[in-house]
Amino acid sequence: MAKEKTLKDLFHDTLRDIYFAEKQILKALPKMHRAATNEKLQSAFEKHREQTEDHVARLEQVFEMIEKSARGKTCEAIKGIIDEAEDLIADYKDTPALDAALISSAQAVEHYEITRYGTLSRWARELGLKDAAKLLDQTLKEESQTDQNLTKLAEATVNEAAQGATA
């Protein structure tokens, strides 16, 4: 008979999912940085790469707290979002809309991360993992701020530039 799965098991599986996702994001961000033409967007990608390194380190701390090894579990969702971003880079290369496409892709990543960290934080509290919840909340706040910053950048310059000279 199969072992009954609990919230503790789900927490661990989801932690493994976001750990894999963060590692994939670390690989994707330099590509997005190189593809961007807007200097502020390039800076945003660089800042997010640095933050993502911190996110990975925090996740590793959470794994230690639950006495599990830090190992990812393939996340098909993030793989799909990153594949879509790579397609957009190829489809919009050398066009005025490239940076807007990059922001769109980056925000898809942010929204995925926000859902995962929000859920993990709630579950950590329910499981009595207050220190883990604090670490997850810190990352959740950073992910939300990054999303807001990308929106501001899109609204301030990128979306208008994406309309091109003929607009």
Coordinates of N, CA, C and O in Angstrom, one line a residue:
M1 N 0.8 -1.2 0.0 CA 0.0 0.0 0.0 C 0.9 1.3 0.0 O 1.9 1.3 0.7
A2 N 0.5 2.2 -0.8 CA 1.3 3.5 -0.9 C 1.2 4.3 0.4 O 0.2 4.3 1.1
K3 N 2.3 5.0 0.7 CA 2.4 5.8 1.8 C 1.4 7.0 1.7 O 1.3 7.6 0.6
E4 N 0.7 7.3 2.7 CA -0.2 8.5 2.7 C 0.7 9.8 2.6 O 1.6 10.0 3.3
K5 N 0.3 10.6 1.7 CA 1.0 11.9 1.5 C 0.4 12.9 2.4 O -0.8 13.0 2.5
T6 N 1.3 13.8 2.9 CA 0.8 14.8 3.9 C 1.3 16.2 3.3 O 2.0 16.3 2.4
L7 N 0.8 17.2 4.1 CA 1.3 18.6 3.7 C 2.8 18.7 3.8 O 3.4 19.4 3.0
K8 N 3.4 18.0 4.7 CA 4.8 18.0 4.9 C 5.5 17.4 3.6 O 6.5 18.0 3.1
D9 N 4.9 16.4 3.0 CA 5.4 15.8 1.8 C 5.2 16.8 0.6 O 6.1 17.0 -0.2
L10 N 4.1 17.4 0.6 CA 3.8 18.4 -0.5 C 4.7 19.6 -0.4 O 5.2 20.1 -1.4
F11 N 5.0 20.1 0.9 CA 5.9 21.2 1.1 C 7.3 20.8 0.5 O 7.8 21.6 -0.2
H12 N 7.7 19.6 0.8 CA 9.1 19.2 0.3 C 9.1 19.1 -1.2 O 10.0 19.6 -1.8
D13 N 8.1 18.5 -1.8 CA 8.0 18.4 -3.2 C 8.0 19.8 -3.9 O 8.6 20.0 -4.9
T14 N 7.2 20.7 -3.3 CA 7.1 22.0 -3.9 C 8.4 22.8 -3.7 O 8.8 23.6 -4.6
L15 N 9.0 22.6 -2.6 CA 10.4 23.2 -2.4 C 11.3 22.7 -3.4 O 12.1 23.5 -4.0
R16 N 11.3 21.4 -3.7 CA 12.2 20.9 -4.8 C 11.8 21.5 -6.1 O 12.7 21.7 -7.0
D17 N 10.6 21.7 -6.4 CA 10.1 22.3 -7.7 C 10.7 23.7 -7.8 O 11.3 24.0 -8.9
I18 N 10.5 24.6 -6.8 CA 11.0 25.9 -6.9 C 12.5 26.0 -6.9 O 13.1 26.9 -7.6
Y19 N 13.2 25.1 -6.3 CA 14.6 25.0 -6.3 C 15.1 24.7 -7.7 O 16.0 25.4 -8.2
F20 N 14.5 23.8 -8.4 CA 14.8 23.5 -9.8 C 14.5 24.7 -10.6 O 15.3 25.1 -11.5
A21 N 13.4 25.4 -10.4 CA 13.0 26.5 -11.2 C 14.0 27.7 -11.0 O 14.5 28.3 -12.0
E22 N 14.4 27.9 -9.8 CA 15.4 29.0 -9.6 C 16.7 28.7 -10.3 O 17.4 29.6 -10.8
K23 N 17.2 27.4 -10.3 CA 18.4 27.1 -11.0 C 18.3 27.3 -12.5 O 19.2 27.8 -13.1
Q24 N 17.1 27.0 -13.0 CA 16.9 27.2 -14.4 C 16.8 28.7 -14.8 O 17.3 29.1 -15.8
I25 N 16.2 29.5 -13.9 CA 16.2 30.9 -14.1 C 17.6 31.5 -14.1 O 17.9 32.4 -14.9
L26 N 18.4 31.0 -13.2 CA 19.8 31.5 -13.2 C 20.5 31.3 -14.5 O 21.3 32.1 -14.9
K27 N 20.2 30.2 -15.2 CA 20.7 29.9 -16.5 C 20.1 30.8 -17.6 O 20.8 31.2 -18.5
A28 N 18.8 31.2 -17.4 CA 18.1 31.9 -18.5 C 18.4 33.4 -18.4 O 18.4 34.1 -19.4
L29 N 18.6 34.0 -17.2 CA 18.8 35.4 -17.0 C 19.9 36.0 -17.8 O 19.8 37.1 -18.4
P30 N 21.1 35.4 -17.9 CA 22.2 36.0 -18.7 C 21.8 36.1 -20.2 O 22.1 37.0 -20.9
K31 N 21.0 35.1 -20.7 CA 20.5 35.1 -22.1 C 19.6 36.3 -22.3 O 19.6 37.0 -23.3
M32 N 18.7 36.5 -21.3 CA 17.8 37.6 -21.4 C 18.5 39.0 -21.3 O 18.2 39.9 -22.0
H33 N 19.5 39.0 -20.4 CA 20.3 40.2 -20.3 C 21.0 40.6 -21.6 O 21.0 41.7 -22.1
R34 N 21.6 39.6 -22.3 CA 22.3 39.8 -23.6 C 21.3 40.2 -24.7 O 21.6 41.0 -25.5
A35 N 20.1 39.7 -24.6 CA 19.1 40.0 -25.7 C 18.5 41.4 -25.5 O 18.1 42.0 -26.5
A36 N 18.4 41.9 -24.3 CA 17.8 43.2 -24.0 C 18.6 44.3 -24.7 O 19.8 44.3 -24.7
T37 N 17.9 45.3 -25.2 CA 18.5 46.5 -25.7 C 18.4 47.7 -24.8 O 19.2 48.6 -24.9
N38 N 17.4 47.7 -24.0 CA 17.2 48.8 -23.0 C 18.2 48.6 -21.8 O 18.2 47.6 -21.2
E39 N 19.0 49.7 -21.5 CA 20.0 49.6 -20.5 C 19.4 49.3 -19.1 O 19.9 48.5 -18.3
K40 N 18.2 49.9 -18.8 CA 17.5 49.7 -17.5 C 17.0 48.3 -17.4 O 17.1 47.7 -16.4
L41 N 16.6 47.7 -18.5 CA 16.1 46.3 -18.5 C 17.3 45.4 -18.3 O 17.3 44.4 -17.6
Q42 N 18.4 45.7 -19.0 CA 19.7 44.9 -18.8 C 20.1 44.9 -17.3 O 20.4 43.9 -16.7
S43 N 20.0 46.1 -16.7 CA 20.3 46.2 -15.2 C 19.3 45.5 -14.4 O 19.7 44.8 -13.4
A44 N 18.1 45.5 -14.8 CA 17.1 44.7 -14.0 C 17.3 43.2 -14.1 O 17.2 42.5 -13.1
F45 N 17.7 42.8 -15.2 CA 18.1 41.3 -15.3 C 19.3 41.0 -14.5 O 19.3 39.9 -13.9
E46 N 20.3 41.9 -14.5 CA 21.5 41.6 -13.7 C 21.1 41.6 -12.2 O 21.6 40.7 -11.5
K47 N 20.3 42.6 -11.8 CA 19.9 42.6 -10.4 C 19.2 41.3 -10.0 O 19.4 40.8 -9.0
H48 N 18.3 40.9 -10.9 CA 17.5 39.7 -10.6 C 18.3 38.5 -10.6 O 18.1 37.6 -9.8
R49 N 19.4 38.4 -11.4 CA 20.3 37.3 -11.4 C 21.0 37.2 -10.0 O 21.0 36.1 -9.4
E50 N 21.4 38.4 -9.5 CA 22.0 38.4 -8.2 C 21.0 38.0 -7.1 O 21.4 37.2 -6.2
Q51 N 19.8 38.5 -7.2 CA 18.8 38.1 -6.2 C 18.5 36.6 -6.3 O 18.3 36.0 -5.2
T52 N 18.5 36.1 -7.5 CA 18.2 34.7 -7.6 C 19.2 33.8 -7.0 O 18.9 32.8 -6.4
E53 N 20.5 34.2 -7.0 CA 21.5 33.5 -6.3 C 21.2 33.5 -4.8 O 21.3 32.5 -4.1
D54 N 20.7 34.6 -4.3 CA 20.3 34.7 -2.9 C 19.1 33.8 -2.6 O 19.0 33.1 -1.6
H55 N 18.2 33.7 -3.6 CA 17.0 32.9 -3.4 C 17.4 31.4 -3.3 O 16.8 30.7 -2.5
V56 N 18.3 31.0 -4.1 CA 18.8 29.6 -4.1 C 19.4 29.3 -2.7 O 19.2 28.3 -2.1
A57 N 20.2 30.3 -2.2 CA 20.9 30.1 -0.9 C 19.8 30.0 0.2 O 19.9 29.1 1.1
R58 N 18.8 30.8 0.1 CA 17.7 30.7 1.1 C 17.0 29.4 1.1 O 16.7 28.8 2.1
L59 N 16.7 28.9 -0.2 CA 16.1 27.6 -0.3 C 16.9 26.5 0.3 O 16.4 25.6 0.9
E60 N 18.2 26.6 0.1 CA 19.1 25.6 0.7 C 19.1 25.7 2.2 O 19.1 24.6 2.9
Q61 N 18.9 26.8 2.8 CA 18.7 26.9 4.2 C 17.4 26.3 4.6 O 17.4 25.6 5.7
V62 N 16.3 26.4 3.9 CA 15.1 25.8 4.2 C 15.2 24.3 4.1 O 14.7 23.5 5.0
F63 N 15.9 23.8 3.1 CA 16.1 22.3 3.0 C 16.9 21.8 4.3 O 16.5 20.8 4.8
E64 N 17.8 22.6 4.7 CA 18.6 22.2 6.0 C 17.6 22.2 7.2 O 17.7 21.3 8.0
M65 N 16.7 23.2 7.2 CA 15.8 23.2 8.4 C 14.9 22.0 8.4 O 14.5 21.6 9.5
I66 N 14.5 21.5 7.3 CA 13.6 20.3 7.3 C 14.4 19.0 7.1 O 13.9 17.9 7.0
E67 N 15.8 19.1 7.2 CA 16.7 18.0 7.2 C 16.5 17.2 6.0 O 16.5 15.9 6.0
K68 N 16.5 17.9 4.8 CA 16.4 17.2 3.5 C 17.6 17.8 2.7 O 18.0 18.9 2.9
S69 N 18.1 17.0 1.7 CA 19.1 17.5 0.8 C 18.5 18.4 -0.2 O 17.3 18.3 -0.6
A70 N 19.3 19.5 -0.6 CA 18.8 20.4 -1.5 C 18.9 19.8 -2.9 O 20.0 19.7 -3.5
R71 N 17.8 19.3 -3.4 CA 17.7 18.7 -4.7 C 16.5 19.1 -5.4 O 15.4 19.1 -4.8
G72 N 16.6 19.5 -6.7 CA 15.5 19.9 -7.4 C 14.7 18.8 -8.0 O 15.1 17.6 -8.0
K73 N 13.5 19.1 -8.4 CA 12.6 18.2 -9.0 C 12.1 18.9 -10.3 O 11.7 20.0 -10.2
T74 N 12.2 18.2 -11.4 CA 11.9 18.9 -12.7 C 10.6 19.6 -12.7 O 9.6 19.0 -12.3
C75 N 10.7 20.8 -13.1 CA 9.5 21.7 -13.1 C 9.1 22.0 -14.5 O 9.8 22.8 -15.2
E76 N 8.2 21.3 -15.1 CA 7.8 21.5 -16.5 C 7.2 22.9 -16.7 O 7.4 23.4 -17.8
A77 N 6.6 23.5 -15.7 CA 6.0 24.8 -15.9 C 7.1 25.8 -16.2 O 7.0 26.6 -17.2
I78 N 8.2 25.9 -15.4 CA 9.3 26.8 -15.6 C 10.0 26.5 -16.9 O 10.4 27.4 -17.6
K79 N 10.1 25.2 -17.2 CA 10.8 24.9 -18.5 C 10.0 25.5 -19.7 O 10.5 26.0 -20.6
G80 N 8.6 25.4 -19.6 CA 7.8 25.9 -20.6 C 7.9 27.4 -20.7 O 7.9 28.0 -21.8
I81 N 7.9 28.1 -19.6 CA 8.0 29.6 -19.6 C 9.3 30.0 -20.2 O 9.4 30.9 -21.0
I82 N 10.4 29.3 -19.9 CA 11.7 29.7 -20.4 C 11.8 29.3 -21.9 O 12.3 30.1 -22.7
D83 N 11.2 28.2 -22.3 CA 11.2 27.9 -23.7 C 10.5 29.0 -24.5 O 10.9 29.4 -25.6
E84 N 9.3 29.4 -24.0 CA 8.6 30.5 -24.6 C 9.4 31.7 -24.7 O 9.3 32.4 -25.7
A85 N 10.1 32.1 -23.7 CA 11.0 33.3 -23.7 C 12.0 33.2 -24.8 O 12.3 34.1 -25.5
E86 N 12.6 32.0 -24.9 CA 13.6 31.8 -26.0 C 13.0 31.9 -27.3 O 13.6 32.5 -28.2
D87 N 11.8 31.4 -27.5 CA 11.1 31.6 -28.8 C 10.8 33.1 -29.1 O 11.0 33.5 -30.2
L88 N 10.4 33.8 -28.1 CA 10.2 35.3 -28.2 C 11.4 36.0 -28.6 O 11.4 36.9 -29.5
I89 N 12.5 35.6 -28.0 CA 13.8 36.3 -28.3 C 14.1 36.1 -29.8 O 14.5 37.0 -30.5
A90 N 14.0 34.8 -30.2 CA 14.2 34.5 -31.6 C 13.3 35.2 -32.6 O 13.7 35.8 -33.6
D91 N 12.0 35.2 -32.2 CA 11.0 35.8 -33.1 C 11.0 37.4 -33.1 O 10.6 38.0 -34.1
Y92 N 11.5 38.0 -32.0 CA 11.5 39.5 -32.0 C 12.9 40.1 -32.0 O 13.0 41.3 -31.8
K93 N 13.9 39.3 -32.3 CA 15.2 39.8 -32.4 C 15.3 40.9 -33.4 O 14.7 40.8 -34.4
D94 N 16.0 42.0 -33.1 CA 16.2 43.1 -33.9 C 14.9 43.9 -34.3 O 14.7 44.5 -35.3
T95 N 13.9 43.8 -33.4 CA 12.7 44.5 -33.6 C 12.4 45.4 -32.4 O 13.0 45.2 -31.3
P96 N 11.6 46.5 -32.5 CA 11.4 47.4 -31.4 C 10.6 46.7 -30.3 O 10.7 47.2 -29.1
A97 N 10.0 45.6 -30.5 CA 9.2 44.9 -29.5 C 9.9 43.9 -28.7 O 9.4 43.3 -27.7
L98 N 11.2 43.7 -28.9 CA 12.0 42.7 -28.2 C 12.0 43.0 -26.7 O 11.7 42.0 -25.9
D99 N 12.3 44.2 -26.3 CA 12.3 44.4 -24.8 C 11.0 44.2 -24.2 O 10.9 43.7 -23.0
A100 N 9.9 44.6 -24.8 CA 8.6 44.3 -24.3 C 8.3 42.8 -24.2 O 7.7 42.3 -23.2
A101 N 8.8 42.0 -25.2 CA 8.6 40.6 -25.1 C 9.4 40.0 -23.9 O 9.0 39.1 -23.2
L102 N 10.6 40.6 -23.7 CA 11.5 40.1 -22.6 C 10.8 40.4 -21.3 O 10.8 39.5 -20.4
I103 N 10.2 41.6 -21.1 CA 9.5 41.9 -19.9 C 8.3 41.0 -19.7 O 8.1 40.5 -18.6
S104 N 7.6 40.7 -20.7 CA 6.5 39.8 -20.7 C 6.9 38.4 -20.1 O 6.3 37.8 -19.3
S105 N 8.0 37.9 -20.7 CA 8.5 36.6 -20.3 C 9.0 36.7 -18.8 O 8.8 35.7 -18.1
A106 N 9.7 37.7 -18.5 CA 10.3 37.8 -17.1 C 9.1 37.9 -16.1 O 9.2 37.3 -15.0
Q107 N 8.0 38.6 -16.5 CA 6.9 38.7 -15.6 C 6.2 37.3 -15.5 O 5.7 37.0 -14.4
A108 N 6.2 36.5 -16.5 CA 5.6 35.2 -16.4 C 6.4 34.4 -15.4 O 5.8 33.6 -14.6
V109 N 7.7 34.5 -15.4 CA 8.6 33.8 -14.5 C 8.2 34.3 -13.0 O 8.1 33.6 -12.1
E110 N 8.2 35.7 -12.9 CA 7.9 36.3 -11.6 C 6.6 35.8 -11.0 O 6.5 35.4 -9.8
H111 N 5.6 35.7 -11.8 CA 4.2 35.3 -11.4 C 4.3 33.9 -10.9 O 3.6 33.5 -9.9
Y112 N 5.0 33.0 -11.6 CA 5.1 31.6 -11.2 C 5.8 31.6 -9.8 O 5.4 30.9 -8.9
E113 N 6.9 32.3 -9.7 CA 7.7 32.3 -8.4 C 6.8 32.9 -7.3 O 6.8 32.3 -6.2
I114 N 6.0 33.9 -7.6 CA 5.2 34.5 -6.5 C 4.2 33.5 -6.0 O 4.0 33.3 -4.8
T115 N 3.6 32.7 -6.9 CA 2.6 31.7 -6.5 C 3.3 30.6 -5.6 O 2.7 30.2 -4.6
R116 N 4.4 30.2 -6.1 CA 5.1 29.1 -5.3 C 5.6 29.6 -3.9 O 5.4 28.9 -2.9
Y117 N 6.2 30.8 -3.9 CA 6.7 31.3 -2.6 C 5.6 31.6 -1.7 O 5.6 31.4 -0.4
G118 N 4.5 32.2 -2.2 CA 3.3 32.5 -1.3 C 2.7 31.2 -0.7 O 2.4 31.2 0.5
T119 N 2.6 30.2 -1.5 CA 2.1 28.9 -1.0 C 3.0 28.3 0.0 O 2.6 27.8 1.0
L120 N 4.3 28.2 -0.4 CA 5.3 27.6 0.5 C 5.3 28.3 1.9 O 5.5 27.7 2.9
S121 N 5.2 29.6 1.9 CA 5.2 30.4 3.1 C 4.0 30.1 4.0 O 4.2 29.8 5.2
R122 N 2.9 30.0 3.4 CA 1.7 29.6 4.1 C 1.8 28.2 4.7 O 1.5 28.0 5.9
W123 N 2.3 27.3 3.9 CA 2.4 25.9 4.4 C 3.5 25.8 5.5 O 3.3 25.1 6.4
A124 N 4.6 26.6 5.3 CA 5.6 26.5 6.4 C 5.0 27.0 7.7 O 5.3 26.4 8.7
R125 N 4.2 28.0 7.7 CA 3.6 28.4 9.0 C 2.7 27.3 9.5 O 2.7 27.1 10.7
E126 N 1.9 26.7 8.7 CA 1.0 25.6 9.1 C 1.8 24.5 9.7 O 1.3 23.8 10.6
L127 N 3.0 24.3 9.1 CA 3.8 23.1 9.6 C 4.7 23.5 10.8 O 5.5 22.7 11.3
G128 N 4.6 24.8 11.3 CA 5.3 25.2 12.4 C 6.8 25.6 12.1 O 7.6 25.7 13.0
L129 N 7.1 25.9 10.8 CA 8.4 26.2 10.3 C 8.5 27.7 10.2 O 8.6 28.3 9.1
K130 N 8.5 28.4 11.3 CA 8.5 29.9 11.3 C 9.7 30.5 10.7 O 9.6 31.5 9.9
D131 N 10.9 29.9 11.0 CA 12.1 30.5 10.4 C 12.1 30.3 8.8 O 12.5 31.1 8.1
A132 N 11.6 29.1 8.4 CA 11.5 28.9 7.0 C 10.5 29.8 6.3 O 10.8 30.4 5.3
A133 N 9.4 30.1 7.0 CA 8.4 31.0 6.5 C 9.0 32.4 6.3 O 8.7 33.1 5.3
K134 N 9.8 32.8 7.3 CA 10.5 34.1 7.2 C 11.4 34.2 5.9 O 11.4 35.2 5.2
L135 N 12.1 33.2 5.7 CA 13.0 33.2 4.5 C 12.2 33.2 3.2 O 12.5 33.9 2.3
L136 N 11.1 32.4 3.2 CA 10.3 32.3 2.0 C 9.6 33.6 1.8 O 9.4 34.1 0.7
D137 N 9.1 34.3 2.9 CA 8.5 35.6 2.8 C 9.4 36.7 2.2 O 9.0 37.5 1.4
Q138 N 10.7 36.6 2.7 CA 11.7 37.6 2.2 C 11.8 37.4 0.6 O 11.8 38.4 -0.1
T139 N 11.9 36.2 0.2 CA 12.0 36.0 -1.3 C 10.7 36.4 -2.0 O 10.8 37.0 -3.0
L140 N 9.6 36.1 -1.4 CA 8.3 36.5 -2.0 C 8.2 38.0 -2.2 O 7.8 38.5 -3.2
K141 N 8.7 38.8 -1.2 CA 8.7 40.2 -1.3 C 9.6 40.7 -2.4 O 9.2 41.6 -3.2
E142 N 10.8 40.1 -2.5 CA 11.7 40.4 -3.6 C 11.1 40.1 -5.0 O 11.2 40.9 -5.9
E143 N 10.5 39.0 -5.1 CA 9.9 38.6 -6.4 C 8.7 39.6 -6.7 O 8.6 40.0 -7.9
S144 N 7.9 39.9 -5.8 CA 6.8 40.9 -6.0 C 7.4 42.2 -6.4 O 6.9 42.9 -7.3
Q145 N 8.5 42.7 -5.7 CA 9.1 44.0 -6.1 C 9.6 43.9 -7.5 O 9.5 44.9 -8.2
T146 N 10.3 42.8 -7.9 CA 10.8 42.7 -9.2 C 9.7 42.8 -10.2 O 9.9 43.5 -11.2
D147 N 8.6 42.2 -10.0 CA 7.5 42.2 -10.9 C 7.0 43.7 -11.0 O 6.7 44.2 -12.1
Q148 N 6.9 44.4 -9.9 CA 6.4 45.8 -9.9 C 7.4 46.7 -10.7 O 7.0 47.5 -11.5
N149 N 8.7 46.4 -10.5 CA 9.7 47.2 -11.2 C 9.7 47.0 -12.7 O 9.9 47.9 -13.5
L150 N 9.4 45.7 -13.1 CA 9.3 45.4 -14.5 C 8.1 46.1 -15.1 O 8.2 46.7 -16.2
T151 N 7.0 46.2 -14.4 CA 5.8 46.9 -14.9 C 6.1 48.4 -15.0 O 5.7 49.0 -16.1
K152 N 6.8 49.0 -14.1 CA 7.1 50.4 -14.2 C 8.0 50.7 -15.4 O 7.8 51.6 -16.1
L153 N 9.0 49.8 -15.6 CA 9.9 50.0 -16.7 C 9.1 49.8 -18.0 O 9.3 50.6 -19.0
A154 N 8.2 48.9 -18.1 CA 7.4 48.7 -19.3 C 6.6 50.0 -19.6 O 6.5 50.5 -20.7
E155 N 5.9 50.5 -18.5 CA 5.1 51.6 -18.7 C 5.9 52.9 -19.0 O 5.4 53.8 -19.7
A156 N 7.0 53.0 -18.4 CA 7.8 54.3 -18.5 C 8.5 54.4 -19.9 O 8.4 55.5 -20.5
T157 N 9.0 53.3 -20.5 CA 9.7 53.5 -21.8 C 9.5 52.3 -22.7 O 9.4 52.5 -23.9
V158 N 9.6 51.1 -22.2 CA 9.7 49.9 -23.1 C 8.5 49.7 -24.0 O 8.6 49.5 -25.2
N159 N 7.3 49.8 -23.5 CA 6.1 49.6 -24.3 C 5.9 50.7 -25.4 O 5.6 50.3 -26.5
E160 N 6.2 51.9 -25.1 CA 6.2 52.9 -26.1 C 7.2 52.7 -27.2 O 6.9 52.8 -28.4
A161 N 8.4 52.3 -26.8 CA 9.5 52.0 -27.8 C 9.1 50.8 -28.6 O 9.4 50.8 -29.8
A162 N 8.3 49.9 -28.1 CA 7.9 48.7 -28.8 C 6.9 49.0 -29.9 O 6.8 48.2 -30.9
Q163 N 6.3 50.2 -29.8 CA 5.3 50.6 -30.9 C 6.1 50.9 -32.2 O 5.5 50.9 -33.3
G164 N 7.3 51.2 -32.1 CA 8.1 51.5 -33.3 C 8.0 52.9 -33.8 O 7.1 53.6 -33.3
A165 N 8.8 53.2 -34.8 CA 8.8 54.5 -35.4 C 7.5 54.9 -36.1 O 7.2 56.0 -36.3
T166 N 6.8 53.9 -36.5 CA 5.6 54.1 -37.3 C 4.4 54.4 -36.5 O 3.3 54.8 -37.0
A167 N 4.5 54.2 -35.2 CA 3.3 54.4 -34.3 C 2.9 55.8 -34.1 O 3.7 56.7 -34.3

